[in-house]
PDB file of C-alpha atoms in Angstrom:
ATOM      1  CA  MET A   1     -13.939 -11.215  35.589  1.00 76.00           C
ATOM      2  CA  HIS A   2     -13.257  -7.094  34.476  1.00 95.00           C
ATOM      3  CA  LEU A   3     -10.644  -6.239  31.004  1.00 98.00           C
ATOM      4  CA  ILE A   4      -8.398  -3.397  31.158  1.00 98.00           C
ATOM      5  CA  ASP A   5      -7.247  -2.519  27.676  1.00 98.00           C
ATOM      6  CA  SER A   6      -3.663  -1.206  27.845  1.00 98.00           C
ATOM      7  CA  HIS A   7      -3.167   0.376  24.915  1.00 98.00           C
ATOM      8  CA  CYS A   8      -5.843   2.191  22.669  1.00 98.00           C
ATOM      9  CA  HIS A   9      -6.390   5.397  20.332  1.00 98.00           C
ATOM     10  CA  LEU A  10      -9.509   6.257  21.048  1.00 97.00           C
ATOM     11  CA  THR A  11      -8.771  10.224  20.420  1.00 97.00           C
ATOM     12  CA  ASP A  12      -8.200   8.776  16.730  1.00 97.00           C
ATOM     13  CA  LYS A  13     -10.318  10.330  14.125  1.00 97.00           C
ATOM     14  CA  LYS A  14     -11.756   6.996  13.220  1.00 98.00           C
ATOM     15  CA  PHE A  15     -13.986   7.247  16.217  1.00 98.00           C
ATOM     16  CA  ASN A  16     -15.462  10.516  16.037  1.00 97.00           C
ATOM     17  CA  ALA A  17     -18.501   9.320  14.947  1.00 97.00           C
ATOM     18  CA  ASP A  18     -19.336   6.870  17.763  1.00 97.00           C
ATOM     19  CA  ARG A  19     -16.370   7.430  20.574  1.00 98.00           C
ATOM     20  CA  ASP A  20     -18.952   8.308  23.798  1.00 97.00           C
ATOM     21  CA  PHE A  21     -20.690   5.205  22.812  1.00 98.00           C
ATOM     22  CA  ILE A  22     -17.946   3.213  22.793  1.00 98.00           C
ATOM     23  CA  ILE A  23     -16.665   4.218  26.058  1.00 98.00           C
ATOM     24  CA  LYS A  24     -20.243   4.266  27.451  1.00 97.00           C
ATOM     25  CA  ASP A  25     -20.710   0.626  26.205  1.00 98.00           C
ATOM     26  CA  LEU A  26     -17.691  -0.687  27.883  1.00 97.00           C
ATOM     27  CA  ASP A  27     -19.362  -1.635  30.966  1.00 95.00           C
ATOM     28  CA  ASN A  28     -21.553  -4.093  28.543  1.00 95.00           C
ATOM     29  CA  PHE A  29     -18.217  -5.855  27.483  1.00 96.00           C
ATOM     30  CA  LEU A  30     -17.015  -6.403  31.076  1.00 96.00           C
ATOM     31  CA  ILE A  31     -14.386  -3.584  30.313  1.00 98.00           C
ATOM     32  CA  LYS A  32     -13.609  -1.579  33.379  1.00 97.00           C
ATOM     33  CA  ALA A  33     -11.137   0.630  31.987  1.00 98.00           C
ATOM     34  CA  ILE A  34      -8.867   1.868  29.101  1.00 98.00           C
ATOM     35  CA  ILE A  35      -5.391   3.281  28.877  1.00 98.00           C
ATOM     36  CA  ASN A  36      -5.385   6.536  25.814  1.00 98.00           C
ATOM     37  CA  PRO A  37      -1.532   7.190  25.196  1.00 98.00           C
ATOM     38  CA  SER A  38      -0.797   9.855  22.633  1.00 98.00           C
ATOM     39  CA  GLU A  39       1.256  10.948  19.447  1.00 97.00           C
ATOM     40  CA  ASN A  40       2.303  14.625  20.305  1.00 98.00           C
ATOM     41  CA  ILE A  41       0.853  17.697  21.936  1.00 98.00           C
ATOM     42  CA  GLU A  42      -2.580  17.844  19.911  1.00 97.00           C
ATOM     43  CA  THR A  43      -3.247  14.248  21.070  1.00 98.00           C
ATOM     44  CA  SER A  44      -2.286  14.613  24.476  1.00 98.00           C
ATOM     45  CA  LYS A  45      -4.422  16.951  25.455  1.00 98.00           C
ATOM     46  CA  LYS A  46      -7.273  15.482  24.038  1.00 98.00           C
ATOM     47  CA  ALA A  47      -6.576  12.158  25.579  1.00 98.00           C
ATOM     48  CA  VAL A  48      -6.278  14.140  29.446  1.00 98.00           C
ATOM     49  CA  ASP A  49      -9.303  15.801  28.174  1.00 98.00           C
ATOM     50  CA  LEU A  50     -10.917  12.419  27.466  1.00 98.00           C
ATOM     51  CA  SER A  51     -10.175  10.933  30.739  1.00 98.00           C
ATOM     52  CA  LYS A  52     -11.408  13.704  32.870  1.00 98.00           C
ATOM     53  CA  LYS A  53     -14.731  12.968  31.054  1.00 98.00           C
ATOM     54  CA  TYR A  54     -15.014   9.606  31.824  1.00 98.00           C
ATOM     55  CA  ASP A  55     -14.228   7.661  35.156  1.00 97.00           C
ATOM     56  CA  ASN A  56     -13.001   4.795  32.796  1.00 97.00           C
ATOM     57  CA  VAL A  57     -10.636   6.398  30.360  1.00 98.00           C
ATOM     58  CA  TYR A  58      -6.849   7.092  31.866  1.00 98.00           C
ATOM     59  CA  SER A  59      -4.087   8.956  29.541  1.00 98.00           C
ATOM     60  CA  CYS A  60      -0.409   8.834  28.705  1.00 98.00           C
ATOM     61  CA  VAL A  61       0.702  11.879  27.000  1.00 98.00           C
ATOM     62  CA  GLY A  62       4.195  11.827  24.627  1.00 98.00           C
ATOM     63  CA  PHE A  63       5.525  11.999  21.180  1.00 98.00           C
ATOM     64  CA  HIS A  64       5.399   9.173  18.924  1.00 97.00           C
ATOM     65  CA  PRO A  65       8.666   8.643  17.338  1.00 97.00           C
ATOM     66  CA  GLU A  66       6.924   9.005  13.389  1.00 96.00           C
ATOM     67  CA  ASN A  67       6.136  12.823  14.912  1.00 97.00           C
ATOM     68  CA  ALA A  68       9.942  13.525  16.473  1.00 96.00           C
ATOM     69  CA  ASP A  69      10.461  16.290  13.361  1.00 96.00           C
ATOM     70  CA  GLU A  70       7.188  18.526  15.536  1.00 96.00           C
ATOM     71  CA  PHE A  71       9.087  18.139  18.851  1.00 97.00           C
ATOM     72  CA  LYS A  72      10.419  21.090  20.039  1.00 96.00           C
ATOM     73  CA  ASP A  73      12.319  21.955  23.576  1.00 94.00           C
ATOM     74  CA  SER A  74       9.434  23.591  24.963  1.00 96.00           C
ATOM     75  CA  ASP A  75       7.126  20.412  24.600  1.00 98.00           C
ATOM     76  CA  ILE A  76       8.672  18.893  27.385  1.00 97.00           C
ATOM     77  CA  GLU A  77       7.178  21.637  29.697  1.00 97.00           C
ATOM     78  CA  ILE A  78       3.754  20.941  28.595  1.00 98.00           C
ATOM     79  CA  LEU A  79       4.099  17.345  28.973  1.00 98.00           C
ATOM     80  CA  ARG A  80       5.596  17.967  32.324  1.00 98.00           C
ATOM     81  CA  GLU A  81       2.096  20.148  32.922  1.00 98.00           C
ATOM     82  CA  LEU A  82      -0.092  17.639  31.284  1.00 98.00           C
ATOM     83  CA  LEU A  83       1.410  15.120  33.981  1.00 98.00           C
ATOM     84  CA  LYS A  84       0.203  16.640  36.457  1.00 97.00           C
ATOM     85  CA  GLU A  85      -3.456  15.813  36.013  1.00 97.00           C
ATOM     86  CA  GLU A  86      -4.783  12.924  37.942  1.00 96.00           C
ATOM     87  CA  LYS A  87      -5.545  10.615  35.221  1.00 98.00           C
ATOM     88  CA  CYS A  88      -2.599  11.067  33.271  1.00 98.00           C
ATOM     89  CA  VAL A  89      -0.674   7.568  34.275  1.00 98.00           C
ATOM     90  CA  GLY A  90       2.207   7.701  32.093  1.00 98.00           C
ATOM     91  CA  ILE A  91       4.785   9.013  29.329  1.00 98.00           C
ATOM     92  CA  GLY A  92       3.977   7.451  25.885  1.00 95.00           C
ATOM     93  CA  GLU A  93       3.840   6.225  23.546  1.00 97.00           C
ATOM     94  CA  ILE A  94       7.303   7.019  22.794  1.00 98.00           C
ATOM     95  CA  GLY A  95      10.487   4.903  21.354  1.00 98.00           C
ATOM     96  CA  LEU A  96      11.876   4.613  17.574  1.00 98.00           C
ATOM     97  CA  ASP A  97      10.543   3.572  14.222  1.00 97.00           C
ATOM     98  CA  TYR A  98      12.949   3.300  11.735  1.00 96.00           C
ATOM     99  CA  TYR A  99      10.142   1.361   9.527  1.00 91.00           C
ATOM    100  CA  TRP A 100       8.560   4.166   8.129  1.00 87.00           C
ATOM    101  CA  ARG A 101      11.385   6.745   8.755  1.00 86.00           C
ATOM    102  CA  ASP A 102      15.093   6.237   8.997  1.00 85.00           C
ATOM    103  CA  ASP A 103      16.335   9.621   7.831  1.00 91.00           C
ATOM    104  CA  ASN A 104      15.583  11.514  11.270  1.00 94.00           C
ATOM    105  CA  LYS A 105      17.036   8.672  13.411  1.00 95.00           C
ATOM    106  CA  LYS A 106      19.135  11.048  15.546  1.00 96.00           C
ATOM    107  CA  LYS A 107      16.198  13.500  16.132  1.00 97.00           C
ATOM    108  CA  GLN A 108      14.111  10.387  17.393  1.00 97.00           C
ATOM    109  CA  ARG A 109      16.778   8.992  19.764  1.00 97.00           C
ATOM    110  CA  GLU A 110      16.967  12.665  20.965  1.00 98.00           C
ATOM    111  CA  VAL A 111      13.460  12.954  21.606  1.00 98.00           C
ATOM    112  CA  PHE A 112      13.044   9.507  22.674  1.00 98.00           C
ATOM    113  CA  ILE A 113      15.889   9.974  25.663  1.00 98.00           C
ATOM    114  CA  LYS A 114      14.389  13.624  26.500  1.00 98.00           C
ATOM    115  CA  GLN A 115      11.071  11.954  27.318  1.00 98.00           C
ATOM    116  CA  LEU A 116      12.592   9.244  29.134  1.00 98.00           C
ATOM    117  CA  GLU A 117      14.275  11.569  31.237  1.00 98.00           C
ATOM    118  CA  LEU A 118      11.028  13.432  32.027  1.00 98.00           C
ATOM    119  CA  ALA A 119       9.374   9.451  32.984  1.00 98.00           C
ATOM    120  CA  LYS A 120      12.573   9.647  35.518  1.00 97.00           C
ATOM    121  CA  GLU A 121      12.077  12.892  36.890  1.00 97.00           C
ATOM    122  CA  VAL A 122       8.069  12.600  37.408  1.00 97.00           C
ATOM    123  CA  ASN A 123       8.203   8.799  38.259  1.00 97.00           C
ATOM    124  CA  LYS A 124       5.510   8.223  35.891  1.00 98.00           C
ATOM    125  CA  PRO A 125       5.945   4.617  33.712  1.00 98.00           C
ATOM    126  CA  VAL A 126       6.965   4.461  29.916  1.00 98.00           C
ATOM    127  CA  VAL A 127       4.800   3.335  26.957  1.00 98.00           C
ATOM    128  CA  ILE A 128       7.496   1.636  23.715  1.00 98.00           C
ATOM    129  CA  HIS A 129       7.005   1.630  20.200  1.00 97.00           C
ATOM    130  CA  SER A 130       9.598  -0.457  18.766  1.00 96.00           C
ATOM    131  CA  ARG A 131       9.685  -1.204  15.158  1.00 95.00           C
ATOM    132  CA  ASP A 132      12.805  -1.751  13.220  1.00 95.00           C
ATOM    133  CA  ALA A 133      14.897  -0.481  16.230  1.00 95.00           C
ATOM    134  CA  THR A 134      14.879  -3.484  18.255  1.00 95.00           C
ATOM    135  CA  GLY A 135      18.996  -2.988  19.158  1.00 95.00           C
ATOM    136  CA  GLU A 136      18.924   0.765  19.900  1.00 96.00           C
ATOM    137  CA  THR A 137      15.867   0.495  21.469  1.00 97.00           C
ATOM    138  CA  PHE A 138      16.972  -2.201  24.157  1.00 97.00           C
ATOM    139  CA  ASP A 139      20.444  -0.704  24.294  1.00 97.00           C
ATOM    140  CA  ILE A 140      18.773   2.791  25.121  1.00 97.00           C
ATOM    141  CA  LEU A 141      16.118   1.312  27.932  1.00 97.00           C
ATOM    142  CA  LYS A 142      18.454  -0.800  29.854  1.00 96.00           C
ATOM    143  CA  GLU A 143      20.451   2.357  30.780  1.00 96.00           C
ATOM    144  CA  TYR A 144      17.163   3.003  32.498  1.00 96.00           C
ATOM    145  CA  LYS A 145      16.237  -0.711  34.166  1.00 92.00           C
ATOM    146  CA  ASP A 146      16.414   1.165  37.564  1.00 91.00           C
ATOM    147  CA  GLN A 147      15.090   3.984  37.132  1.00 95.00           C
ATOM    148  CA  ILE A 148      11.969   3.966  35.251  1.00 96.00           C
ATOM    149  CA  ILE A 149       9.361   0.772  34.155  1.00 96.00           C
ATOM    150  CA  CYS A 150       8.521   0.222  30.837  1.00 98.00           C
ATOM    151  CA  GLN A 151       5.645  -1.437  28.927  1.00 98.00           C
ATOM    152  CA  MET A 152       6.718  -2.848  25.996  1.00 98.00           C
ATOM    153  CA  HIS A 153       3.609  -2.410  23.590  1.00 98.00           C
ATOM    154  CA  CYS A 154       2.108  -4.505  20.990  1.00 96.00           C
ATOM    155  CA  PHE A 155       5.325  -6.293  21.401  1.00 96.00           C
ATOM    156  CA  SER A 156       6.441  -8.154  17.768  1.00 91.00           C
ATOM    157  CA  GLU A 157       9.689  -9.498  19.098  1.00 94.00           C
ATOM    158  CA  SER A 158      11.479 -12.658  19.363  1.00 95.00           C
ATOM    159  CA  LYS A 159      11.170 -15.064  22.632  1.00 96.00           C
ATOM    160  CA  GLU A 160      14.269 -14.301  23.348  1.00 97.00           C
ATOM    161  CA  MET A 161      14.289 -10.937  23.228  1.00 97.00           C
ATOM    162  CA  MET A 162      11.269 -11.142  25.532  1.00 97.00           C
ATOM    163  CA  GLN A 163      13.466 -13.009  28.013  1.00 97.00           C
ATOM    164  CA  ARG A 164      15.859 -10.075  27.562  1.00 97.00           C
ATOM    165  CA  TYR A 165      13.122  -7.508  28.826  1.00 97.00           C
ATOM    166  CA  MET A 166      12.058  -9.811  31.726  1.00 97.00           C
ATOM    167  CA  LYS A 167      15.488  -9.183  33.261  1.00 96.00           C
ATOM    168  CA  LEU A 168      15.011  -5.798  33.199  1.00 96.00           C
ATOM    169  CA  GLY A 169      11.330  -5.975  34.873  1.00 96.00           C
ATOM    170  CA  PHE A 170       9.631  -4.950  31.661  1.00 98.00           C
ATOM    171  CA  TYR A 171       6.309  -5.506  31.349  1.00 98.00           C
ATOM    172  CA  ILE A 172       4.794  -6.935  27.662  1.00 98.00           C
ATOM    173  CA  SER A 173       1.283  -6.088  26.249  1.00 98.00           C
ATOM    174  CA  LEU A 174       0.052  -8.553  23.207  1.00 98.00           C
ATOM    175  CA  GLY A 175      -2.713  -7.366  21.158  1.00 97.00           C
ATOM    176  CA  GLY A 176      -4.636  -8.594  17.866  1.00 97.00           C
ATOM    177  CA  VAL A 177      -2.058  -9.892  16.403  1.00 97.00           C
ATOM    178  CA  VAL A 178      -1.188 -13.199  18.600  1.00 98.00           C
ATOM    179  CA  THR A 179      -4.923 -14.167  17.115  1.00 98.00           C
ATOM    180  CA  PHE A 180      -3.190 -14.134  13.861  1.00 97.00           C
ATOM    181  CA  LYS A 181      -2.865 -17.577  12.316  1.00 93.00           C
ATOM    182  CA  ASN A 182       0.992 -16.635  10.974  1.00 92.00           C
ATOM    183  CA  SER A 183       2.198 -15.010  14.593  1.00 95.00           C
ATOM    184  CA  LYS A 184       4.491 -17.201  15.398  1.00 95.00           C
ATOM    185  CA  LYS A 185       6.850 -14.867  17.391  1.00 96.00           C
ATOM    186  CA  ALA A 186       3.808 -13.260  19.051  1.00 96.00           C
ATOM    187  CA  LYS A 187       2.391 -16.968  20.505  1.00 97.00           C
ATOM    188  CA  GLU A 188       5.691 -17.714  21.624  1.00 97.00           C
ATOM    189  CA  VAL A 189       6.144 -14.976  23.889  1.00 98.00           C
ATOM    190  CA  ALA A 190       2.463 -15.442  24.762  1.00 98.00           C
ATOM    191  CA  LYS A 191       2.991 -19.076  26.251  1.00 97.00           C
ATOM    192  CA  ALA A 192       6.219 -18.470  27.885  1.00 97.00           C
ATOM    193  CA  MET A 193       6.597 -15.297  29.301  1.00 96.00           C
ATOM    194  CA  PRO A 194       5.956 -14.777  32.942  1.00 98.00           C
ATOM    195  CA  ILE A 195       2.024 -14.309  34.023  1.00 98.00           C
ATOM    196  CA  ASP A 196       2.551 -11.310  36.043  1.00 98.00           C
ATOM    197  CA  LYS A 197       4.180  -9.529  33.831  1.00 98.00           C
ATOM    198  CA  LEU A 198       1.765  -9.709  30.721  1.00 98.00           C
ATOM    199  CA  MET A 199      -0.797  -7.112  29.559  1.00 98.00           C
ATOM    200  CA  LEU A 200      -3.627  -7.048  26.866  1.00 98.00           C
ATOM    201  CA  GLU A 201      -4.279  -4.482  24.336  1.00 98.00           C
ATOM    202  CA  THR A 202      -5.953  -3.847  21.300  1.00 98.00           C
ATOM    203  CA  ASP A 203      -4.043  -0.706  19.930  1.00 98.00           C
ATOM    204  CA  SER A 204      -7.562   0.360  18.348  1.00 98.00           C
ATOM    205  CA  PRO A 205      -8.509   1.337  15.749  1.00 98.00           C
ATOM    206  CA  TYR A 206      -5.618  -0.485  14.201  1.00 96.00           C
ATOM    207  CA  MET A 207      -4.506  -4.372  14.538  1.00 95.00           C
ATOM    208  CA  ALA A 208      -7.964  -6.139  14.639  1.00 97.00           C
ATOM    209  CA  PRO A 209      -8.136  -9.508  16.412  1.00 97.00           C
ATOM    210  CA  GLU A 210      -9.649 -12.215  14.450  1.00 96.00           C
ATOM    211  CA  PRO A 211     -12.363 -12.991  13.289  1.00 95.00           C
ATOM    212  CA  TYR A 212     -12.704  -9.256  12.724  1.00 96.00           C
ATOM    213  CA  ARG A 213      -9.316  -8.777  11.079  1.00 94.00           C
ATOM    214  CA  SER A 214      -9.119  -5.748   8.415  1.00 91.00           C
ATOM    215  CA  LEU A 215     -12.200  -4.084  10.617  1.00 96.00           C
ATOM    216  CA  ARG A 216     -11.316  -1.123  12.785  1.00 98.00           C
ATOM    217  CA  ASN A 217     -10.887  -2.604  15.717  1.00 98.00           C
ATOM    218  CA  ASP A 218     -12.262  -0.890  19.250  1.00 98.00           C
ATOM    219  CA  PRO A 219     -11.438  -2.053  22.937  1.00 98.00           C
ATOM    220  CA  ARG A 220     -14.637  -4.005  23.004  1.00 98.00           C
ATOM    221  CA  LYS A 221     -12.922  -6.605  21.444  1.00 98.00           C
ATOM    222  CA  ILE A 222     -10.342  -7.310  23.747  1.00 98.00           C
ATOM    223  CA  ILE A 223     -11.718 -10.501  24.999  1.00 98.00           C
ATOM    224  CA  GLU A 224     -10.621 -12.155  21.796  1.00 98.00           C
ATOM    225  CA  VAL A 225      -6.856 -11.333  22.516  1.00 98.00           C
ATOM    226  CA  ALA A 226      -7.804 -12.904  25.941  1.00 98.00           C
ATOM    227  CA  LYS A 227      -9.170 -16.075  24.605  1.00 98.00           C
ATOM    228  CA  VAL A 228      -6.203 -16.755  21.887  1.00 98.00           C
ATOM    229  CA  ILE A 229      -3.820 -16.213  25.021  1.00 98.00           C
ATOM    230  CA  ALA A 230      -5.553 -18.372  28.131  1.00 98.00           C
ATOM    231  CA  ASP A 231      -5.840 -21.257  24.942  1.00 98.00           C
ATOM    232  CA  LEU A 232      -1.889 -20.847  24.301  1.00 98.00           C
ATOM    233  CA  ARG A 233      -1.064 -20.860  27.679  1.00 98.00           C
ATOM    234  CA  GLU A 234      -3.974 -23.754  28.873  1.00 97.00           C
ATOM    235  CA  MET A 235      -5.529 -21.954  31.598  1.00 97.00           C
ATOM    236  CA  LYS A 236      -8.978 -20.701  32.284  1.00 98.00           C
ATOM    237  CA  LEU A 237      -9.714 -17.578  30.668  1.00 98.00           C
ATOM    238  CA  GLU A 238     -11.141 -15.893  34.438  1.00 97.00           C
ATOM    239  CA  LYS A 239      -7.364 -16.555  35.448  1.00 98.00           C
ATOM    240  CA  LEU A 240      -5.552 -15.014  32.726  1.00 98.00           C
ATOM    241  CA  ILE A 241      -8.115 -11.783  33.344  1.00 98.00           C
ATOM    242  CA  LYS A 242      -7.670 -11.360  36.649  1.00 98.00           C
ATOM    243  CA  HIS A 243      -3.437 -11.736  36.097  1.00 98.00           C
ATOM    244  CA  THR A 244      -3.235  -9.556  33.363  1.00 98.00           C
ATOM    245  CA  THR A 245      -6.087  -6.988  34.550  1.00 98.00           C
ATOM    246  CA  LYS A 246      -4.037  -6.944  38.063  1.00 98.00           C
ATOM    247  CA  ASN A 247      -0.786  -6.200  36.230  1.00 98.00           C
ATOM    248  CA  THR A 248      -2.459  -3.208  34.353  1.00 98.00           C
ATOM    249  CA  GLU A 249      -3.629  -1.702  37.545  1.00 98.00           C
ATOM    250  CA  ARG A 250      -0.301  -2.200  39.376  1.00 98.00           C
ATOM    251  CA  PHE A 251       2.102  -0.763  36.011  1.00 98.00           C
ATOM    252  CA  PHE A 252      -0.493   2.513  35.971  1.00 98.00           C
ATOM    253  CA  ASN A 253      -0.898   2.739  39.280  1.00 97.00           C
ATOM    254  CA  ILE A 254      -4.726   2.866  39.079  1.00 95.00           C
TER     255      ILE A 254
END
């Protein structure tokens, strides 16, 4: 029984004091690998460097929608070069976020689409962030359904929206939110979605699961997510972990 955290930000400054310790400690929590996505060029380079340093760390590179305004066309070439690294396994996290910023929608869409085009070119999977932009995100992604494969990270939409993404052949990852008592939508999705398209994540250092809510999150807490989803699906924990680990390995080709 070995877990994979499919989405955690260990390059975040909140891990500056104990990053190396946490990575070395993963074996003690039966975590065989973590996937570290990025937010801009700086964190993309850091994520790639971290994946070179540790066997159990893999990286994704890209521009988070909150950083769309700092994107330059020349950055695509930098991302393209980083994606040549052996353990750089995807592009992300990318997408649309109209919760924090809705005054630069055109720029967000432009940066999103350019990175989707890059993913199609280099044949890499994509990690998607979508907040308060459900319709636009879906409409853009469905145009790429036969060209790229996507992980809908920290999925917070309805069961019906999950089913629409399943028809596109995409994957969904669930994190700490599914452990919250009031997380009705996340629990419905966890129970209803196809087991062969489900992945686990922590989104560290954010979204700590119960009973660690309000504390800094880290990949070692992913077992709490797995336990809740296994209970919701009325299946053995070992079986859930086996499926989600296999799904993550297949998605990122690791």
